[in-house]
XYZ file of C-alpha atoms in Angstrom:
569
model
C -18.304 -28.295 51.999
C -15.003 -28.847 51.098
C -15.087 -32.146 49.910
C -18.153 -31.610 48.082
C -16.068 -28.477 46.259
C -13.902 -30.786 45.220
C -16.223 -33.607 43.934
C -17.845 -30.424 41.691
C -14.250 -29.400 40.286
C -13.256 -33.243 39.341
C -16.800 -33.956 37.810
C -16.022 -31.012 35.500
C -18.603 -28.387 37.629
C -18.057 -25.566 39.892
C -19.500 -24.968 43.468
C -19.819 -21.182 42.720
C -20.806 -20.271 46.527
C -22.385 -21.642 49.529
C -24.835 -19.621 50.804
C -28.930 -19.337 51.685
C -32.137 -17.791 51.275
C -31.426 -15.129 54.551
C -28.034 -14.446 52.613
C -29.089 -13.508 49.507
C -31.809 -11.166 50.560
C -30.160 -9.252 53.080
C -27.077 -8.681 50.256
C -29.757 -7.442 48.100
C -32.024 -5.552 49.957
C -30.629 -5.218 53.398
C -30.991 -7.186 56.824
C -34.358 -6.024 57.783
C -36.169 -7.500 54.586
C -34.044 -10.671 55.647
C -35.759 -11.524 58.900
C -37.459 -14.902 58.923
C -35.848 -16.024 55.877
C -34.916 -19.742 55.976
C -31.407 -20.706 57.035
C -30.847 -23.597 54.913
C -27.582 -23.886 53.460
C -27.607 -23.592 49.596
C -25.365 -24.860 46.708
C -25.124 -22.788 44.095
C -23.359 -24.825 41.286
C -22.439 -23.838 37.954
C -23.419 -26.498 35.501
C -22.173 -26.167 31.622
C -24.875 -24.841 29.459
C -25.165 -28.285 27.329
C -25.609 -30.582 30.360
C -29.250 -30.294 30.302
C -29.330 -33.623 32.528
C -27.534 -31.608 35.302
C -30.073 -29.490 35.666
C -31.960 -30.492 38.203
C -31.394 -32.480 41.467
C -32.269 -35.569 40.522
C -29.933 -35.738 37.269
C -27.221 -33.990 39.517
C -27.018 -36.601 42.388
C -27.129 -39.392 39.938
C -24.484 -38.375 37.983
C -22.288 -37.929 40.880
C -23.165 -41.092 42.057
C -22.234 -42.798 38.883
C -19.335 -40.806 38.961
C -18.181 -42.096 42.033
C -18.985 -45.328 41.066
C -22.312 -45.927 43.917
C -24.947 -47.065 41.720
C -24.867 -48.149 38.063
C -26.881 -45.528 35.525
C -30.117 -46.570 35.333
C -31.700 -48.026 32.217
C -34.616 -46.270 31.115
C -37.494 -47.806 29.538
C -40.625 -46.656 27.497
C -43.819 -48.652 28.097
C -46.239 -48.966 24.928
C -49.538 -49.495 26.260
C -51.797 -51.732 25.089
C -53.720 -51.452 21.321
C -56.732 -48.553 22.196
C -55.162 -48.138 25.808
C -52.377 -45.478 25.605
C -52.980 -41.853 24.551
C -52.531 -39.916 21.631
C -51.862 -36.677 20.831
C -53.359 -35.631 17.688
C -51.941 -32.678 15.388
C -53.969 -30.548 13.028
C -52.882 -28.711 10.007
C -54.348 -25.557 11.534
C -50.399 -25.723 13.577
C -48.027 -25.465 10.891
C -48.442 -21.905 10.358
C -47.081 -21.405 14.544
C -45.516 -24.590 16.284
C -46.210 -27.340 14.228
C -44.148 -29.357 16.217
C -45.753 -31.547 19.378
C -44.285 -34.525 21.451
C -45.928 -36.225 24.686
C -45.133 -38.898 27.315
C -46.692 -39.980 30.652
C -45.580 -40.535 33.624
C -47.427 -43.269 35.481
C -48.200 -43.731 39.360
C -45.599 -41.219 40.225
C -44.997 -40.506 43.984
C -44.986 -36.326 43.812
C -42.925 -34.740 47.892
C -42.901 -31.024 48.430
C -39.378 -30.730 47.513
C -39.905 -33.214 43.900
C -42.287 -31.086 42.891
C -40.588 -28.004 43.505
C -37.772 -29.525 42.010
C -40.004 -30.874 38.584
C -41.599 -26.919 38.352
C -37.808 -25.975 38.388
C -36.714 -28.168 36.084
C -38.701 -26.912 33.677
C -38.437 -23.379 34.345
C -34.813 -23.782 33.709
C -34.748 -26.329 30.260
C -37.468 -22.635 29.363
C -34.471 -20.562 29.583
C -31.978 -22.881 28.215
C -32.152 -25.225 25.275
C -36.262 -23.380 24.725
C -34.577 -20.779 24.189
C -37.270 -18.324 26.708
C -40.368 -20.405 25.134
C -39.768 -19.417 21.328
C -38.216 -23.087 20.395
C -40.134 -25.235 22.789
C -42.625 -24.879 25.340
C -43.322 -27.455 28.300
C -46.799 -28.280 29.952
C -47.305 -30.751 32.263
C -50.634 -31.610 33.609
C -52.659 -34.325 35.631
C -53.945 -37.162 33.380
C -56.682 -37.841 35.814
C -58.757 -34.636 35.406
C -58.703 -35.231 31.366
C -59.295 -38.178 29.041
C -57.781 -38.537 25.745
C -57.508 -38.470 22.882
C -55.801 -34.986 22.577
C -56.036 -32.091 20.150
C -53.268 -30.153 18.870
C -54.716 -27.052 17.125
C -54.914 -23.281 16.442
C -57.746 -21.238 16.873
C -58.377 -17.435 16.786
C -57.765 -15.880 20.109
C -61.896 -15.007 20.339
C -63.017 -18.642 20.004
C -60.182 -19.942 22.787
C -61.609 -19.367 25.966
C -60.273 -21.019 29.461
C -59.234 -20.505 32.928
C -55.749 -19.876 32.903
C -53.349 -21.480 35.633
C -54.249 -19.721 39.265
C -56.709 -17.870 38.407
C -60.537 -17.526 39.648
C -62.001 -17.353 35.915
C -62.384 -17.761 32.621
C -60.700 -15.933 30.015
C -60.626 -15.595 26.420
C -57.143 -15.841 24.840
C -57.034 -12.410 23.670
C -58.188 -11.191 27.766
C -55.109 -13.458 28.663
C -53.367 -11.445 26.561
C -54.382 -8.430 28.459
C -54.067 -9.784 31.752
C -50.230 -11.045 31.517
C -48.809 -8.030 30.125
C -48.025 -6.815 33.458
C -46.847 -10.176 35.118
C -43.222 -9.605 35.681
C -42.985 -13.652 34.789
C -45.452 -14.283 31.558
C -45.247 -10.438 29.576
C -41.841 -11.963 28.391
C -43.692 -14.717 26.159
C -46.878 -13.341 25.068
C -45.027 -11.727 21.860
C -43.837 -15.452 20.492
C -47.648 -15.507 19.602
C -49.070 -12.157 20.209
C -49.290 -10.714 16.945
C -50.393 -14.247 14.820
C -53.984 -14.443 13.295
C -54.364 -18.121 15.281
C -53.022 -19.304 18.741
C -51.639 -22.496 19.405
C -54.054 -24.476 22.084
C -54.453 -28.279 23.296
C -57.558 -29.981 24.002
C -58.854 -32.910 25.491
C -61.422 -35.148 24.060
C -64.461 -33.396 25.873
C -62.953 -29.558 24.947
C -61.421 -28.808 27.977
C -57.932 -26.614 27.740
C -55.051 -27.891 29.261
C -52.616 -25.199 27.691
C -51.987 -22.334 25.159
C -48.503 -22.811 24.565
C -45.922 -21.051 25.137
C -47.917 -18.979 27.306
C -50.475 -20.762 30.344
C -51.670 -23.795 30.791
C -55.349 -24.151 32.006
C -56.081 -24.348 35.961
C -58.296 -27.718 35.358
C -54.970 -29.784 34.763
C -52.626 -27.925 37.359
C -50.424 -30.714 39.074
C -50.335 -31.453 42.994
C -48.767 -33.009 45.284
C -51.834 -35.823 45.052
C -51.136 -36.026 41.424
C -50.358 -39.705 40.282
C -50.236 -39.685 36.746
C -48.330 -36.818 34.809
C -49.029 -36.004 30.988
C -46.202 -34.357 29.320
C -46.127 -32.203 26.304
C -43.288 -30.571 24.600
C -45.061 -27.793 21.375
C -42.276 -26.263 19.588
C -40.763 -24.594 16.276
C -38.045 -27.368 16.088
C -38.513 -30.968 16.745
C -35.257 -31.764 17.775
C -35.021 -29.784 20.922
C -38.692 -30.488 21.787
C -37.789 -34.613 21.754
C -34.857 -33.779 23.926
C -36.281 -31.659 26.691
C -39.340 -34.125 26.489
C -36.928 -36.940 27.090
C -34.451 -34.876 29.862
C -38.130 -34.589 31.909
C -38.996 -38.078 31.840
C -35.624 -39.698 32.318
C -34.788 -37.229 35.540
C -38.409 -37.836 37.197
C -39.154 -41.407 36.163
C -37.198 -42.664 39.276
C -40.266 -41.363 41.240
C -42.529 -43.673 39.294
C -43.952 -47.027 40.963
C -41.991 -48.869 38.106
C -38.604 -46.759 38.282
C -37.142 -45.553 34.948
C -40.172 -46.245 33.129
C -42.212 -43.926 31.206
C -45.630 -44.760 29.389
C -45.472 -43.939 25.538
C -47.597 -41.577 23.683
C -49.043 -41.710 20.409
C -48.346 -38.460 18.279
C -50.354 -38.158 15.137
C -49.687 -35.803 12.480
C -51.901 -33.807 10.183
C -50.689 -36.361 7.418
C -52.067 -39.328 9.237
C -48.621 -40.839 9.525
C -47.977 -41.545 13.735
C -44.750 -41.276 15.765
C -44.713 -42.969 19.340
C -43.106 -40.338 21.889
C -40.713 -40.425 23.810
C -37.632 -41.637 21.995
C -35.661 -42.416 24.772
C -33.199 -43.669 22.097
C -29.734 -45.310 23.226
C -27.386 -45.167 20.286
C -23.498 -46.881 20.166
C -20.746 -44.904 18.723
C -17.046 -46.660 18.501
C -13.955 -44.863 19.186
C -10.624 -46.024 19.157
C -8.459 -45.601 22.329
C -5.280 -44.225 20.765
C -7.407 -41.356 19.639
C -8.528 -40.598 23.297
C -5.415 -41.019 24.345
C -4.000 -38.584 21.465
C -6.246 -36.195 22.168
C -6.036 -35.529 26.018
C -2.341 -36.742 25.935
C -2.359 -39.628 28.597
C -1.433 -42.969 27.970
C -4.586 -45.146 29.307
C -4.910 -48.342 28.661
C -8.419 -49.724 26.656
C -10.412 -51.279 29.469
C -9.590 -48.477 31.922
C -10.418 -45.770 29.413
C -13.815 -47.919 29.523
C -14.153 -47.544 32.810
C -13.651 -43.321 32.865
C -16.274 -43.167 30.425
C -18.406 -45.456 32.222
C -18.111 -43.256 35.359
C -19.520 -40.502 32.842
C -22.686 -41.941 32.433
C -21.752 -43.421 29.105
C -21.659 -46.861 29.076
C -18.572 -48.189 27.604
C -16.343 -51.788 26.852
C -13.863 -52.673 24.898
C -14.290 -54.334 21.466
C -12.592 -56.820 18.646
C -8.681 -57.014 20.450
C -8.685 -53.996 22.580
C -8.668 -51.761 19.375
C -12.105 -50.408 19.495
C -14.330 -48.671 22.546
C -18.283 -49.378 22.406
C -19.505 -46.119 23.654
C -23.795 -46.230 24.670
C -24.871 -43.066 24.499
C -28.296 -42.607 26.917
C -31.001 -40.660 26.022
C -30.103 -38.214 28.812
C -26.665 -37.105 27.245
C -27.747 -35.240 24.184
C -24.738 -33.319 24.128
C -22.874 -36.208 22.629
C -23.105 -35.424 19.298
C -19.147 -35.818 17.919
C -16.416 -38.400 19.474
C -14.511 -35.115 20.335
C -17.543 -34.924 22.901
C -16.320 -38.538 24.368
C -12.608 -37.267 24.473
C -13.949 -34.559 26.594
C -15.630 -36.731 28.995
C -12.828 -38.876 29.523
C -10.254 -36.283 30.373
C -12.936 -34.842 32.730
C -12.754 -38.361 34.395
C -9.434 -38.605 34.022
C -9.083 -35.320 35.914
C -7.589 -32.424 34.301
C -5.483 -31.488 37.380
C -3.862 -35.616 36.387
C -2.946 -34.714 32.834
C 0.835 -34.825 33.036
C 1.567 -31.082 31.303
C 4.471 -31.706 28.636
C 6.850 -29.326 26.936
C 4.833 -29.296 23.059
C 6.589 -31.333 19.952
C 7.064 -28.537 18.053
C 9.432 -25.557 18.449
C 8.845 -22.237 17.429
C 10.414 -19.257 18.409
C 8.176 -17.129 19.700
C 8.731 -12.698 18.449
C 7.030 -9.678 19.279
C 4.894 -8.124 16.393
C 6.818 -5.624 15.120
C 4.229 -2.675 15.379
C 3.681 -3.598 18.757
C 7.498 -3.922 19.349
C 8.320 0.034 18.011
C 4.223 0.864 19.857
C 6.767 -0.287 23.234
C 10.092 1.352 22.179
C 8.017 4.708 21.474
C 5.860 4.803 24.589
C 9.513 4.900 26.875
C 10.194 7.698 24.610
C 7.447 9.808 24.811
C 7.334 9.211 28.595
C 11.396 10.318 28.559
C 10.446 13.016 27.224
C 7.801 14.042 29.783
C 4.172 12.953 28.468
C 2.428 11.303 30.820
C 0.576 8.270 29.171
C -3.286 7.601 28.808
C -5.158 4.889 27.867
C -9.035 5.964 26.929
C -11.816 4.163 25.511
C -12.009 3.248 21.672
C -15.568 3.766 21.411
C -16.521 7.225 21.829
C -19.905 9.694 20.570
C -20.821 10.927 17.510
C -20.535 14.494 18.800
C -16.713 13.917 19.969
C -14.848 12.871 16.867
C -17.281 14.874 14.405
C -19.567 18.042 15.873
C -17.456 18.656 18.820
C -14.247 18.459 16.423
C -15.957 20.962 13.504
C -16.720 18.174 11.418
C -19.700 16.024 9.683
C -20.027 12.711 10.739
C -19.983 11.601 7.443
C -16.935 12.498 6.389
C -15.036 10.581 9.377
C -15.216 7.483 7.458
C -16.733 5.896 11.391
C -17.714 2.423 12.535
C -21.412 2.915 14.089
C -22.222 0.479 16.728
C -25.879 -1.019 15.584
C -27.418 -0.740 19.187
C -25.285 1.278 21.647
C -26.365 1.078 25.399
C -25.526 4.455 25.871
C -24.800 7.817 24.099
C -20.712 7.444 25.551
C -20.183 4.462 23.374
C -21.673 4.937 19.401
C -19.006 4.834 17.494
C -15.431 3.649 17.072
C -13.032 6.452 17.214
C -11.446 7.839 14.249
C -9.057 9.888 16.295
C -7.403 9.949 19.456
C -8.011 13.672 19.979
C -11.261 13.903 22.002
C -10.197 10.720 24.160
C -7.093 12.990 25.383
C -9.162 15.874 25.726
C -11.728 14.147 27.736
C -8.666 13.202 29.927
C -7.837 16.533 30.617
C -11.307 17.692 31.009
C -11.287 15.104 33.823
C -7.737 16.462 35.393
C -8.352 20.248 35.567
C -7.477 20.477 38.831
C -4.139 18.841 38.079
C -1.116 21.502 38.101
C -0.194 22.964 35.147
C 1.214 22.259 32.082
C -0.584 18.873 31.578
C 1.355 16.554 28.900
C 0.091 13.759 27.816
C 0.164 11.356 24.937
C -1.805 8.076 23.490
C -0.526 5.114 21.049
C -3.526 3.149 20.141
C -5.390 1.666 17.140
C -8.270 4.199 15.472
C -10.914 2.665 13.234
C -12.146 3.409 9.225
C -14.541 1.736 7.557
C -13.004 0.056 4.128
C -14.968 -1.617 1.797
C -11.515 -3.259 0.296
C -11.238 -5.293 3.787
C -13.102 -8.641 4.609
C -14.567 -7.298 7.228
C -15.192 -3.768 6.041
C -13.140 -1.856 8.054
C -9.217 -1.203 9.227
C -6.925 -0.104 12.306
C -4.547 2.106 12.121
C -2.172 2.849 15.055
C -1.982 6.334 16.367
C 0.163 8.421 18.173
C -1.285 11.015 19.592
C 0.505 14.114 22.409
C -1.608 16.588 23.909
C 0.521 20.213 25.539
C -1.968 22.150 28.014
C -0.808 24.976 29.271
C -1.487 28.966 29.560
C 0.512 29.225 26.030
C -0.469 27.364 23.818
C 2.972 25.314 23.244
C 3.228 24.832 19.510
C 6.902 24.611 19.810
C 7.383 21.932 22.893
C 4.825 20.141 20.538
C 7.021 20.631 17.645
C 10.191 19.805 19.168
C 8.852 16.365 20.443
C 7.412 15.359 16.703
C 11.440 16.361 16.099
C 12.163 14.139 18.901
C 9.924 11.150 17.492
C 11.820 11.415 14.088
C 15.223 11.726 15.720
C 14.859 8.245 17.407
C 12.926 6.465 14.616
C 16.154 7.516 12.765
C 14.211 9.966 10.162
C 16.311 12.831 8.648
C 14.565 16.239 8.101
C 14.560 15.985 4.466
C 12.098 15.602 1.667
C 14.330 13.157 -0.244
C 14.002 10.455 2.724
C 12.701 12.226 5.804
C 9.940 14.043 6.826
C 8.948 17.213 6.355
C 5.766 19.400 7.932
C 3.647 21.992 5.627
C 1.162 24.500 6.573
C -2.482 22.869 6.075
C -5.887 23.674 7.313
C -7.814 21.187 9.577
C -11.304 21.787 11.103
C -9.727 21.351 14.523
C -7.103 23.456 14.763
C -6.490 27.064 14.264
C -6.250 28.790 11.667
C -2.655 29.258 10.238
C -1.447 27.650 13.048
C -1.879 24.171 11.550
C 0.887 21.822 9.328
C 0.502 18.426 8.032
C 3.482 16.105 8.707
C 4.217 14.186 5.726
C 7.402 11.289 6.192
C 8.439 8.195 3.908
C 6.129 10.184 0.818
C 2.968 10.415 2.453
C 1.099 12.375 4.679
C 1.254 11.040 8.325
C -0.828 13.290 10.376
C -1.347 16.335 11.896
C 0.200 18.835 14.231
C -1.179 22.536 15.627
C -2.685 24.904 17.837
C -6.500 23.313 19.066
C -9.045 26.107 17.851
C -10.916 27.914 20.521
C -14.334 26.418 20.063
C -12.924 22.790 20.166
C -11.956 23.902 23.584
C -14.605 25.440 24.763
C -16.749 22.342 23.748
C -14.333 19.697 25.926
C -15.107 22.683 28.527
C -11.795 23.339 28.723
C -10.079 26.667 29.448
C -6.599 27.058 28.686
C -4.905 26.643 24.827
C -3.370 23.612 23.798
C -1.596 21.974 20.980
C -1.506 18.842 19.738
C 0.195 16.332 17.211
C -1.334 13.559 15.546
C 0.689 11.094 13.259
C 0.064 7.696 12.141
C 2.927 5.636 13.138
C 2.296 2.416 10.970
C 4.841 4.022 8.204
C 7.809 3.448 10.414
C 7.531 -0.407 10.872
C-alpha cells in the first residue's frame, strides 16, 4: 500500500484512502447495514479533473505502466471498413434545434469479463459527470451491433410519435410516459429537464425503426450490452462537437485493448443534414515542438535534451529530440486531450521529473517584503484595545437582512448592502454594513458570562459603489461593545479617548477630533454623538436603544462606539 502511495504521489495523483465496500457502509449507516458486504480492499484515488484517460482502470494501469517504463503506449488505430461495409450514422436537420451534434465508432470482437464491463458502465458514468457536463454537453450510448443493422438515424421527433422500451424495463413506453416514469428515479430525474420542456426529442434509429436511445436520457432495452456482447456501437449526441469527439475517442482508446485486434477500433461514417460526411473516430495524433531550455526555464532544472525526451515519454507523450538537440518532437495521442498549450508539456515533465527533485532555490529577484499599512495600525490597535480590557471577536461578514436593517431601526435600502444572489440560508444574505449586530450576536451567545462583558471587533464592512470596478468597497471598522447593568457611556467614551491618544490625535477641531450630539436609529435618544477626526465624520458612539436590545434578546443596557479607522493610515 505504501509503495503504491508513493507511485500515485510521483505520477502526479493521490491515493486518497484505502478502504472497502464493508467500510464505507458501516461509516455511513452503521455496522449492522454492513454485514455481508464484500471485503475487498479499495483504492480510492484522486485523479485531476482534465485527465479524462485516468478515469478508468484500464487508462490508469497503463499509464502507470508507461510511467514506469513496463510497456511502451500503445498505438491506436482506426479501421475503415470496406466501401458499403462499415456503418453510418446519418443526421437529420430535424437535430439542430436540440443536439445537433453526433459521433460513432465500433468496437469489433471485443472480449466483455464481469469486472470490464463494470468497469466500461463506469467509465461512462464518470466522463457523464465530468467533461458531459451531467448529460447537457454530451451524452454516451453504447449498444450491441448484433441486435441492429445499419444504417442509423439521427433525428427528433415529438415525444407522442417516439415510442420504445426503455433500458430494464418490461414495456413499451412513449417518450412523454418515460418522462413520467423517471421523475422519481433518484439516477435519471436529474436529466430529463436537458430535453423536457422542447417541442421535439432527440432519438436514434436503426434501419428497420428500432430505438436504441433517446439521448441524454435512456437507451432502448433491445440494444442493452452483455457480457456475450462481441461487437460494441458507440455514440457520442451532444451540444458541442468538441467534447463529444473526445469522450468518443477516451472510450475507444481505454477499451480497444479488449478487442481481438488490440488498439483497433472500426470507423464510422457520420453524415450530416448537408450531405457532406465525416469518418468518426478521430483518433488524431498531432506533433507539437518545444525547445528544451524552455522546459528547463520553466520548472527550473537543468535536464539535458534526450533525457527531457525520455520524462515526457514516460508521460505517455511520445517524445525525441530534433535538428542538433535544439528542438523536442512532442506526439500528442488521442488519449491526452488535455494537451492543448506547451505550458501543458512543461507540466508533465516536472511531474516526471518529480516535484519532491526540483532543487528549491532562493528567487533572482529581491524585494523587501512590508506589512500593508492598514493592516499594520489594524495589529498595533487590536493590542490596544485588548490593553485596555476588550476582549476580541471575530464574527461572520455575512449576516441577515433583519440584523443590520429591521433589527437595527432601519430600511434595508438605505444600508447601501451587498445581497448575496442565492443564499443557502436566512444567517448569510447579505454582507454586513456594520459590525454592531455581529457583536451583539456575540453577547447574545455569552449571557451567562459574568458581568460587564467588553468586547470589540476590527474588520472590513461592505457598501455597494457604483464608482468601483467591481461595484462595491471595504471599509475597516472598529467596533467596542460595554455590557453591563449601567449602561457605560463613559468607559465607552474614555476608550474612543484612549484610541485617539495612541493614534496621536489631539482633541481639537483644528487637527483632532471632536464628538457632537447626533441622532442614529440605533441608539438612544440624546444619548448619541457622531465622532468626526481629520474633517470628516468617522463614526458613531452611544447608548444602544432599548428595542435594539430587546430584539438581540438581550437584557441589560449597553453602549457602543463605532468609527471607521481607514482615516488614520
Amino acid at each position: 500500500d505504501e509503495e503504491f502511495d508513493e507511485l500515485c504521489f510521483e505520477f502526479g495523483l493521490e491515493l486518497d484512502e484505502i478502504t472497502s465496500e464493508k467500510d464505507i457502509i458501516s461509516k455511513e449507516k452503521g455496522e449492522e447495514k454492513a454485514k455481508g458486504a464484500s471485503d475487498v480492499v479499495l483504492y480510492k484515488i484522486d485523479v485531476p479533473a482534465n485527465r479524462y484517460d485516468l478515469l478508468c482502470l484500464e487508462g490508469l494501469v497503463r499509464g502507470l505502466q508507461v510511467f514506469k517504463e513496463r510497456i511502451n503506449l500503445p498505438r491506436f488505430e482506426k479501421i475503415i471498413p470496406a466501401e458499403g461495409e462499415g456503418q453510418r450514422l446519418i443526421i437529420t436537420e430535424q437535430t439542430i434545434q436540440i443536439r445537433p451534434h453526433a459521433v460513432a465508432a465500433v468496437l469489433r470482437n471485443i472480449t466483455f469479463t464481469k469486472d470490464r464491463y463494470d468497469s466500461f458502465i463506469d467509465l461512462q458514468e464518470k466522463l457523464h459527470q465530468n467533461i458531459c457536463r451531467k448529460r447537457a454537453l454530451v451524452a454516451i450510448g453504447t449498444h450491441d451491433l448484433d441486435t441492429i443493422t445499419g444504417p442509423f438515424t439521427f433525428t427528433a421527433k415529438a415525444p407522442s410519435e417516439i415510442k420504445f422500451k426503455p433500458l430494464n424495463q418490461s414495456q413499451e413506453y412513449t417518450a412523454s410516459q418515460i418522462m413520467d416514469l423517471y421523475r422519481t428515479d433518484s439516477h435519471l430525474r436529474h436529466y430529463l429537464h436537458l430535453i423536457e420542456n422542447k417541442p421535439r426529442y432527440p432519438v436514434i434509429y436503426d434501419r428497420n425503426g428500432v430505438v436504441l436511445s433517446m439521448p441524454p436520457i435512456i437507451n432502448g432495452d433491445h440494444t442493452k450490452i452483455s457480457l456475450n456482447t462481441r461487437n460494441v456501437f458507440i455514440e457520442c449526441t451532444g451540444t458541442d462537437i468538441t467534447k463529444a469527439k473526445i469522450v468518443l475517442d477516451i472510450i475507444v482508446t481505454m477499451f480497444s485493448e479488449y478487442c481481438e485486434k488490440p488498439f483497433t477500433v472500426e470507423a464510422v461514417e457520420v453524415v450530416y443534414p448537408n450531405g457532406k460526411t465525416h469518418i468518426y473516430p478521430e483518433l488524431a495524433y498531432r506533433t507539437e515542438k518545444v525547445k528544451p531550455e524552455y522546459i528547463n526555464k520553466k520548472v527550473g532544472i537543468s535536464e539535458t535534451p534526450s533525457s527531457l525526451a525520455k520524462l515526457l515519454t514516460r508521460m505517455c507523450l511520445k517524445s525525441h529530440v530534433t535538428g542538433n538537440g535544439n528542438h523536442l518532437e512532442v506526439e500528442i495521442p488521442p488519449t491526452r486531450a488535455d494537451v492543448i498549450h506547451a505550458c501543458d508539456i512543461v507540466e508533465d515533465a516536472a511531474i516526471a521529473y518529480g516535484y519532491n527533485n526540483i532543487q528549491m532555490v532562493i528567487p533572482k529577484t529581491y524585494t523587501i517584503a512590508n506589512q500593508l499599512p492598514l493592516n499594520k495600525l489594524t495589529e498595533l490597535l487590536r493590542l490596544d484595545l485588548a490593553a485596555a480590557g476588550f476582549t476580541e471577536a471575530l464574527t461572520f461578514a455575512l449576516c441577515s437582512q433583519e440584523d443590520i436593517a429591521d433589527k437595527l431601526g432601519m430600511d434595508i435600502s438605505a444600508t447601501n448592502a451587498v445581497r448575496i444572489a442565492n443564499p443557502k440560508t436566512a444567517e448569510f444574505q447579505v454582507a454586513r454594513t456594520t459590525l454592531l449586530p455581529g457583536l451583539l450576536k456575540t453577547i447574545a451567545a455569552n449571557r451567562k458570562m459574568p458581568l460587564p462583558l467588553k468586547l470589540f471587533e476590527i474588520s472590513d464592512i461592505v457598501v455597494k459603489d457604483p464608482n468601483t470596478d467591481v461595484g462595491a468597497r471595504n471599509y475597516k471598522h472598529l467596533c467596542a461593545i460595554y455590557y453591563n447593568k449601567s449602561p457605560g457611556f463613559e468607559i465607552i467614551h474614555g476608550l474612543l479617548d484612549r484610541m485617539m491618544q495612541v493614534l496621536e490625535v489631539p482633541p481639537n477641531e483644528e487637527n483632532g477630533y471632536t464628538i457632537k450630539a447626533a441622532e442614529g436609529t440605533a441608539f438612544f435618544p440624546g444619548r448619541c454623538a457622531e465622532v468626526f477626526a481629520k474633517g470628516q465624520s468617522i463614526g458613531k458612539l452611544g447608548v444602544v436603544h432599548p428595542d435594539v436590545i430587546t430584539k438581540f434578546e438581550l437584557t441589560m443596557p449597553c453602549s457602543v462606539l463605532e468609527i471607521n479607522i481607514e482615516p488614520f493610515v
